[in-house]
Amino acid sequence: MKGLTLDITNLTILLAGIYIHIPFCKQACHYCDFHFSTSRNVFGSLVNCIKEELKLRRDSLVNIPVTTVYFGGGTPSLLSASEIDSILNTIGSHYDLEQSAEITLEANPDDLTREYLHQLVRTGVNRLSIGIQSFQPPVLSWMNRVHSTEQASTCLKTAQGVGFENISVDLIYGIPIPEYDIETDLMKVLEFQPQHISAYNLTIESATVLGTRLRKGLLEEIPEEVAADSFLMVMDRLKSKGYLHYEISNFALPGKESRHNLGYWNGKPYLGIGPSAHSFDGENRQYNLANNSGYIKSIQNGYPSFEREELTAEQRINEMIMLGLRTSEGVQLYLQHGEFSWDLEKQNPKQLEYLVSNHFALIRENRLILTDRGKLIADRIAADLFIETS
Ligand code: SF4
């Protein structure tokens, strides 16, 4: 079976990213609905299959420079440095990996010992995305995070000490417990001045421990206006410290935006390797099977199992609206996909007038850009501008 193969005639800028999914974690965080397993029985076989999948799908990105590699999960910091090295060598041998590629490893604080960090530097990993989420002990334990407050601080100091100059910290705010204090986390993270901060409002997904507690009435979500106040505080605080708010949940010091994630938001192609990984060829999407043993079996049979979603031009334009509005660049007013074009100003004159006159958005250089007030309801604004698809 053949997977996504990039049709380079449709792409103006030929750059791509590779995403590698490492579907293992030490324990399950109570809010998480990503694909992972806490059993590591098949860890070694799965790493081998990831390398095999990279070889099998090399034709997907022929002559397309790979500018970013992103190890996500799960918990990629469970990989040994030599496993990372061998995955990167496989990419280097079969793809046109740029010398200056951004290579990110998502990591949990408890894995980042000084020795491991030194080894990581030698593999070529040049960006760490550390899942700290909170520095407050009651919050960490409520989330069932595996690390301690002390490990969160220590790993940041150590990573900076061994020479990592591109570190991102993940925080989750909007925690519905009385002990939670957003200020504490913001002040603490700013002590370290990481180059990048991703701040996510807690969303409670149904297939999680928190989802079950919510259904049983053991938990209440925080009111919308409290979540909005928290978001405004995060934006104000980080912007006042020099961080650019370049995507709804992402803040970076100038020049330190995540190149890999910018690729997603700008509609660049990417190849997703590993169970549950998604791929995009500039036209269509593909989703690998989200099951570790099923994935291994399929690779052993010659090709990863996947589902493919053929996107219509209207669906692609809707994606452009949704993703564009999330970024500080906004979305172009005139959108085109293949032969199909869509002019937001002509199609939605009343909505645009409403958004601008009520300071939810502004129009600059033929782009619609959300204001801070608009970012609070970005999903609703995007949905109102979508092309209706049946
Ligand atoms: S470590 Fe990350 S992927 Fe694993 S359970 Fe926690 S949030 Fe989910």
XYZ file of C-alpha atoms and ligand atoms in Angstrom:
398
model
C 0.000 0.000 0.000
C 1.246 3.456 -0.832
C 1.063 6.405 1.557
C 1.149 10.118 1.007
C 3.566 11.191 -1.665
C 4.124 14.861 -2.029
C 3.041 16.420 -5.287
C 5.706 19.099 -5.462
C 4.010 20.922 -8.307
C 1.402 22.162 -5.843
C 3.802 23.642 -3.347
C 5.400 27.016 -3.602
C 7.871 26.638 -0.767
C 9.446 23.225 -0.632
C 10.315 22.669 2.978
C 9.061 19.965 5.253
C 9.131 18.664 8.796
C 9.275 15.161 10.221
C 7.333 14.286 13.356
C 8.254 11.138 15.307
C 5.721 9.861 17.838
C 7.097 8.019 20.867
C 3.986 6.460 22.445
C 5.197 5.591 25.947
C 4.888 7.315 29.320
C 5.876 6.393 32.859
C 2.371 7.135 34.122
C -0.843 8.593 32.773
C -1.508 12.265 33.471
C -5.140 12.777 34.431
C -5.887 15.297 31.670
C -4.150 13.540 28.775
C -5.854 11.957 25.784
C -2.813 11.526 23.547
C -1.856 8.102 22.262
C 0.569 6.444 24.706
C 1.053 3.283 26.719
C 2.495 2.938 30.213
C 3.720 -0.562 29.371
C 7.106 -0.533 27.739
C 7.142 -4.198 26.640
C 7.472 -3.350 22.975
C 9.646 -0.243 23.337
C 12.682 -1.661 21.486
C 10.638 -3.185 18.641
C 8.726 0.031 18.217
C 11.894 2.113 17.910
C 13.086 -0.304 15.217
C 9.745 0.021 13.416
C 10.011 3.811 13.494
C 13.356 3.552 11.691
C 11.810 1.075 9.277
C 8.864 3.371 8.584
C 11.275 6.232 7.901
C 12.940 4.068 5.236
C 9.636 2.820 3.802
C 8.266 6.316 3.358
C 11.386 8.058 2.086
C 9.752 8.633 -1.323
C 7.244 10.932 0.354
C 9.780 13.726 0.621
C 12.127 13.295 -2.324
C 14.193 16.436 -2.948
C 12.331 18.345 -0.258
C 14.665 19.771 2.379
C 13.687 18.659 5.865
C 14.113 21.714 8.045
C 12.661 20.402 11.298
C 12.471 17.134 13.198
C 10.176 16.901 16.203
C 10.189 14.025 18.689
C 6.761 14.195 20.355
C 4.684 11.848 22.403
C 4.090 10.298 24.806
C 7.438 10.932 26.386
C 10.319 11.003 23.887
C 12.815 11.609 26.703
C 12.349 7.905 27.506
C 14.525 7.257 24.431
C 18.198 6.744 25.173
C 20.607 9.119 23.469
C 21.805 6.264 21.261
C 18.220 5.517 20.138
C 17.753 9.195 19.248
C 21.075 9.152 17.458
C 20.129 6.145 15.382
C 16.717 7.627 14.442
C 18.425 10.866 13.387
C 21.031 8.905 11.416
C 18.214 7.081 9.612
C 16.650 10.430 8.715
C 20.051 11.770 7.630
C 20.648 8.754 5.369
C 17.253 8.746 3.678
C 16.079 12.361 3.634
C 17.529 15.711 2.713
C 17.998 16.823 6.320
C 19.274 20.414 6.507
C 22.429 20.922 8.527
C 20.787 23.730 10.454
C 17.543 21.807 11.037
C 15.634 22.526 14.230
C 15.584 19.244 16.157
C 13.178 19.273 19.095
C 12.775 16.685 21.817
C 9.748 16.812 24.086
C 10.955 15.887 27.545
C 9.677 15.393 31.043
C 11.691 17.051 33.834
C 12.434 13.813 35.702
C 14.273 12.391 32.672
C 16.559 15.384 32.198
C 19.597 14.448 34.265
C 22.863 16.283 33.630
C 24.363 13.198 32.000
C 21.390 12.694 29.663
C 21.385 16.383 28.701
C 25.091 16.196 27.810
C 24.390 13.125 25.663
C 21.477 14.889 23.965
C 23.728 17.759 22.885
C 25.936 15.220 21.120
C 22.976 13.696 19.203
C 22.196 17.031 17.526
C 18.989 17.747 19.469
C 19.055 21.544 19.654
C 15.669 22.378 21.135
C 13.939 21.033 24.229
C 10.234 21.287 24.862
C 9.839 20.532 28.552
C 6.477 19.440 29.942
C 6.559 21.282 33.240
C 2.846 22.240 33.302
C 3.064 23.739 36.808
C 5.600 24.412 39.538
C 3.041 23.928 42.315
C 3.086 20.587 44.211
C -0.718 20.274 44.715
C -1.296 20.992 41.027
C 1.328 18.476 39.886
C -0.198 15.829 42.071
C -3.776 16.703 40.952
C -2.604 16.277 37.348
C -0.772 13.034 38.249
C 2.447 14.391 36.782
C 5.439 12.168 37.428
C 7.870 14.975 38.294
C 8.312 17.211 41.339
C 8.520 21.001 41.625
C 12.186 20.669 42.401
C 12.856 18.556 39.293
C 11.065 21.204 37.181
C 13.429 23.945 38.371
C 16.553 21.801 38.385
C 16.127 20.525 34.846
C 15.759 24.058 33.512
C 18.928 25.213 35.289
C 20.853 22.139 34.165
C 19.687 22.314 30.541
C 20.718 25.968 30.375
C 24.005 25.073 32.067
C 24.929 22.386 29.545
C 24.314 24.841 26.714
C 20.738 24.464 25.436
C 19.837 27.861 24.013
C 16.412 26.985 22.721
C 14.155 25.751 25.492
C 10.390 25.751 25.522
C 8.351 25.271 28.687
C 4.772 23.949 28.617
C 2.390 25.333 31.232
C -1.265 24.503 31.829
C -3.478 27.122 33.468
C -7.158 27.226 34.423
C -6.790 24.499 37.055
C -10.061 24.104 39.011
C -8.640 23.525 42.493
C -8.507 26.106 45.287
C -4.738 25.767 45.774
C -4.007 26.810 42.171
C -2.392 30.196 41.689
C -1.541 31.231 38.156
C 0.811 34.014 39.345
C 3.092 31.498 41.035
C 3.652 29.588 37.801
C 4.151 32.702 35.696
C 6.648 34.237 38.137
C 8.541 30.989 38.438
C 8.832 30.319 34.725
C 9.979 33.883 34.078
C 12.844 33.430 36.566
C 14.386 31.098 33.976
C 13.597 33.188 30.893
C 13.137 30.223 28.569
C 13.181 31.176 24.896
C 9.674 29.827 24.366
C 6.580 29.241 26.493
C 3.490 27.289 25.485
C 0.573 28.074 27.798
C -2.566 26.003 27.443
C -5.899 26.500 29.119
C -6.911 23.158 30.645
C -9.482 21.423 28.510
C -11.145 18.378 29.981
C -11.431 15.621 27.391
C -14.043 12.941 27.973
C -11.728 9.907 27.693
C -9.530 10.985 30.612
C -9.589 10.650 34.390
C -10.705 14.291 34.642
C -13.439 13.611 32.078
C -14.763 10.784 34.275
C -14.631 12.986 37.382
C -16.526 15.697 35.519
C -19.232 13.251 34.443
C -19.585 11.983 38.011
C -19.951 15.515 39.328
C -16.676 15.283 41.269
C -15.182 18.209 39.409
C -16.392 21.522 38.065
C -14.839 23.346 35.162
C -13.822 26.891 35.903
C -16.254 29.551 34.646
C -15.563 30.963 31.190
C -14.897 34.475 32.524
C -12.280 33.180 34.982
C -10.558 31.287 32.127
C -10.671 34.478 30.045
C -9.105 36.527 32.881
C -6.340 33.948 33.235
C -5.622 34.057 29.513
C -5.489 37.867 29.563
C -3.086 37.737 32.493
C -0.841 35.207 30.723
C -0.784 37.392 27.600
C -0.067 40.622 29.526
C 2.618 39.140 31.706
C 4.520 37.365 28.954
C 4.273 40.245 26.500
C 5.577 42.663 29.157
C 8.656 40.433 29.457
C 9.415 40.600 25.743
C 7.691 37.441 24.513
C 5.959 37.622 21.152
C 2.489 36.134 21.221
C 2.849 34.464 17.836
C 0.141 31.820 18.186
C -2.813 31.610 20.582
C -1.039 29.236 22.983
C 2.556 30.084 22.103
C 4.950 32.835 23.126
C 8.560 33.233 22.027
C 11.460 35.580 22.430
C 12.174 37.151 19.003
C 13.559 34.589 16.564
C 12.765 31.652 18.841
C 9.365 30.697 17.460
C 8.977 26.942 16.932
C 9.852 26.431 13.279
C 8.253 22.998 13.318
C 4.903 24.202 14.642
C 4.943 27.247 12.355
C 5.053 24.698 9.535
C 1.781 23.153 10.765
C 0.058 26.510 11.063
C 1.315 27.697 7.679
C 0.144 24.567 5.860
C 3.625 23.165 5.114
C 3.906 19.420 4.481
C 5.060 17.094 7.209
C 5.627 13.424 7.577
C 4.339 11.790 10.753
C 6.120 8.601 11.787
C 5.018 6.176 14.507
C 1.668 5.043 15.889
C -1.072 7.714 15.720
C 1.211 10.159 13.885
C -0.436 12.433 11.329
C 1.001 13.414 7.956
C 0.071 16.189 5.549
C 1.273 16.474 1.966
C -0.035 19.967 1.265
C -3.308 18.470 -0.020
C -4.482 15.587 2.148
C -4.033 14.150 5.601
C -3.047 10.686 6.731
C -3.316 9.161 10.211
C -1.249 6.187 11.304
C -2.967 3.488 13.347
C -3.084 4.503 17.035
C -2.192 1.098 18.446
C 1.362 0.056 19.291
C 1.209 -3.661 18.549
C -1.001 -3.127 15.492
C 1.480 -0.550 14.218
C 4.438 -2.914 14.744
C 2.609 -5.726 12.965
C 1.777 -3.512 9.996
C 5.393 -2.395 9.620
C 6.514 -6.014 9.815
C 4.023 -6.731 7.033
C 5.593 -4.076 4.862
C 3.758 -0.783 5.421
C 2.170 1.196 8.319
C -1.611 0.955 8.622
C -3.194 4.335 8.140
C -6.363 6.171 7.273
C -6.343 8.836 4.662
C -8.541 11.897 4.534
C -8.945 13.562 1.160
C -9.645 17.208 1.779
C -11.898 19.253 -0.458
C -10.804 22.752 -1.444
C -13.457 24.136 0.927
C -12.083 22.089 3.831
C -8.553 23.323 3.087
C -9.754 26.928 3.042
C -11.542 26.383 6.372
C -8.308 24.999 7.817
C -6.464 28.071 6.560
C -9.033 30.298 8.294
C -8.845 28.380 11.566
C -5.057 28.033 11.692
C -4.338 31.517 10.310
C -6.570 33.230 12.865
C -4.620 31.529 15.652
C -1.371 33.194 14.563
C -0.189 36.765 14.956
C 0.042 36.987 11.138
C -3.693 36.346 10.844
C -5.388 34.952 7.769
C -5.250 36.332 4.245
C -8.492 37.938 3.120
C -8.146 36.354 -0.293
C -7.640 32.607 -0.013
C -6.856 30.205 -2.761
C -6.467 26.466 -3.025
C -5.836 25.107 -6.502
C -8.543 26.510 -8.777
C -10.778 27.418 -5.875
C -10.669 30.873 -4.310
C -12.536 32.520 -1.477
C -12.643 36.207 -0.641
C -13.458 36.676 3.051
C -14.340 40.351 2.582
C -16.818 39.637 -0.195
C -18.282 36.525 1.403
C -18.585 37.799 4.970
C -18.877 41.613 4.820
C -21.139 41.865 7.898
C -19.042 39.552 10.095
C -15.849 41.403 9.217
C -17.437 44.785 9.889
C -18.697 43.483 13.264
C -15.319 42.011 14.223
C -13.408 45.165 13.365
C -15.848 47.714 14.836
C -16.049 45.718 18.086
C -12.253 45.379 18.316
C -12.193 41.607 17.990
C -9.989 41.881 14.901
C -8.208 44.321 12.651
C -7.362 44.287 8.975
C -3.756 44.965 8.029
C -2.048 44.379 4.689
C -4.966 42.326 3.424
C -4.974 40.042 6.418
C -7.524 39.585 9.171
C -5.731 39.544 12.518
C -7.328 38.868 15.902
C -6.851 41.330 18.760
C -6.340 40.030 22.312
C -10.097 40.351 22.819
C -10.684 38.321 19.657
C -8.231 35.628 20.741
C -10.530 34.847 23.671
C -13.154 33.596 21.227
C -10.943 32.579 18.310
C -12.686 29.265 17.658
C -16.108 30.905 17.494
C -14.846 33.618 15.134
C -13.262 31.029 12.853
C -16.425 28.902 12.819
C -18.480 31.948 11.794
C -16.197 32.513 8.814
C -16.073 28.912 7.631
C -17.396 27.908 4.245
C -20.385 25.638 4.774
C -19.536 22.084 3.780
C -22.117 19.345 3.630
S 3.571 12.673 29.957
Fe 2.566 13.796 28.274
S 1.807 12.234 26.850
Fe 2.348 11.201 28.780
S 0.421 11.058 29.895
Fe 1.452 12.927 30.586
S 0.709 14.563 29.223
Fe 0.166 12.593 28.276
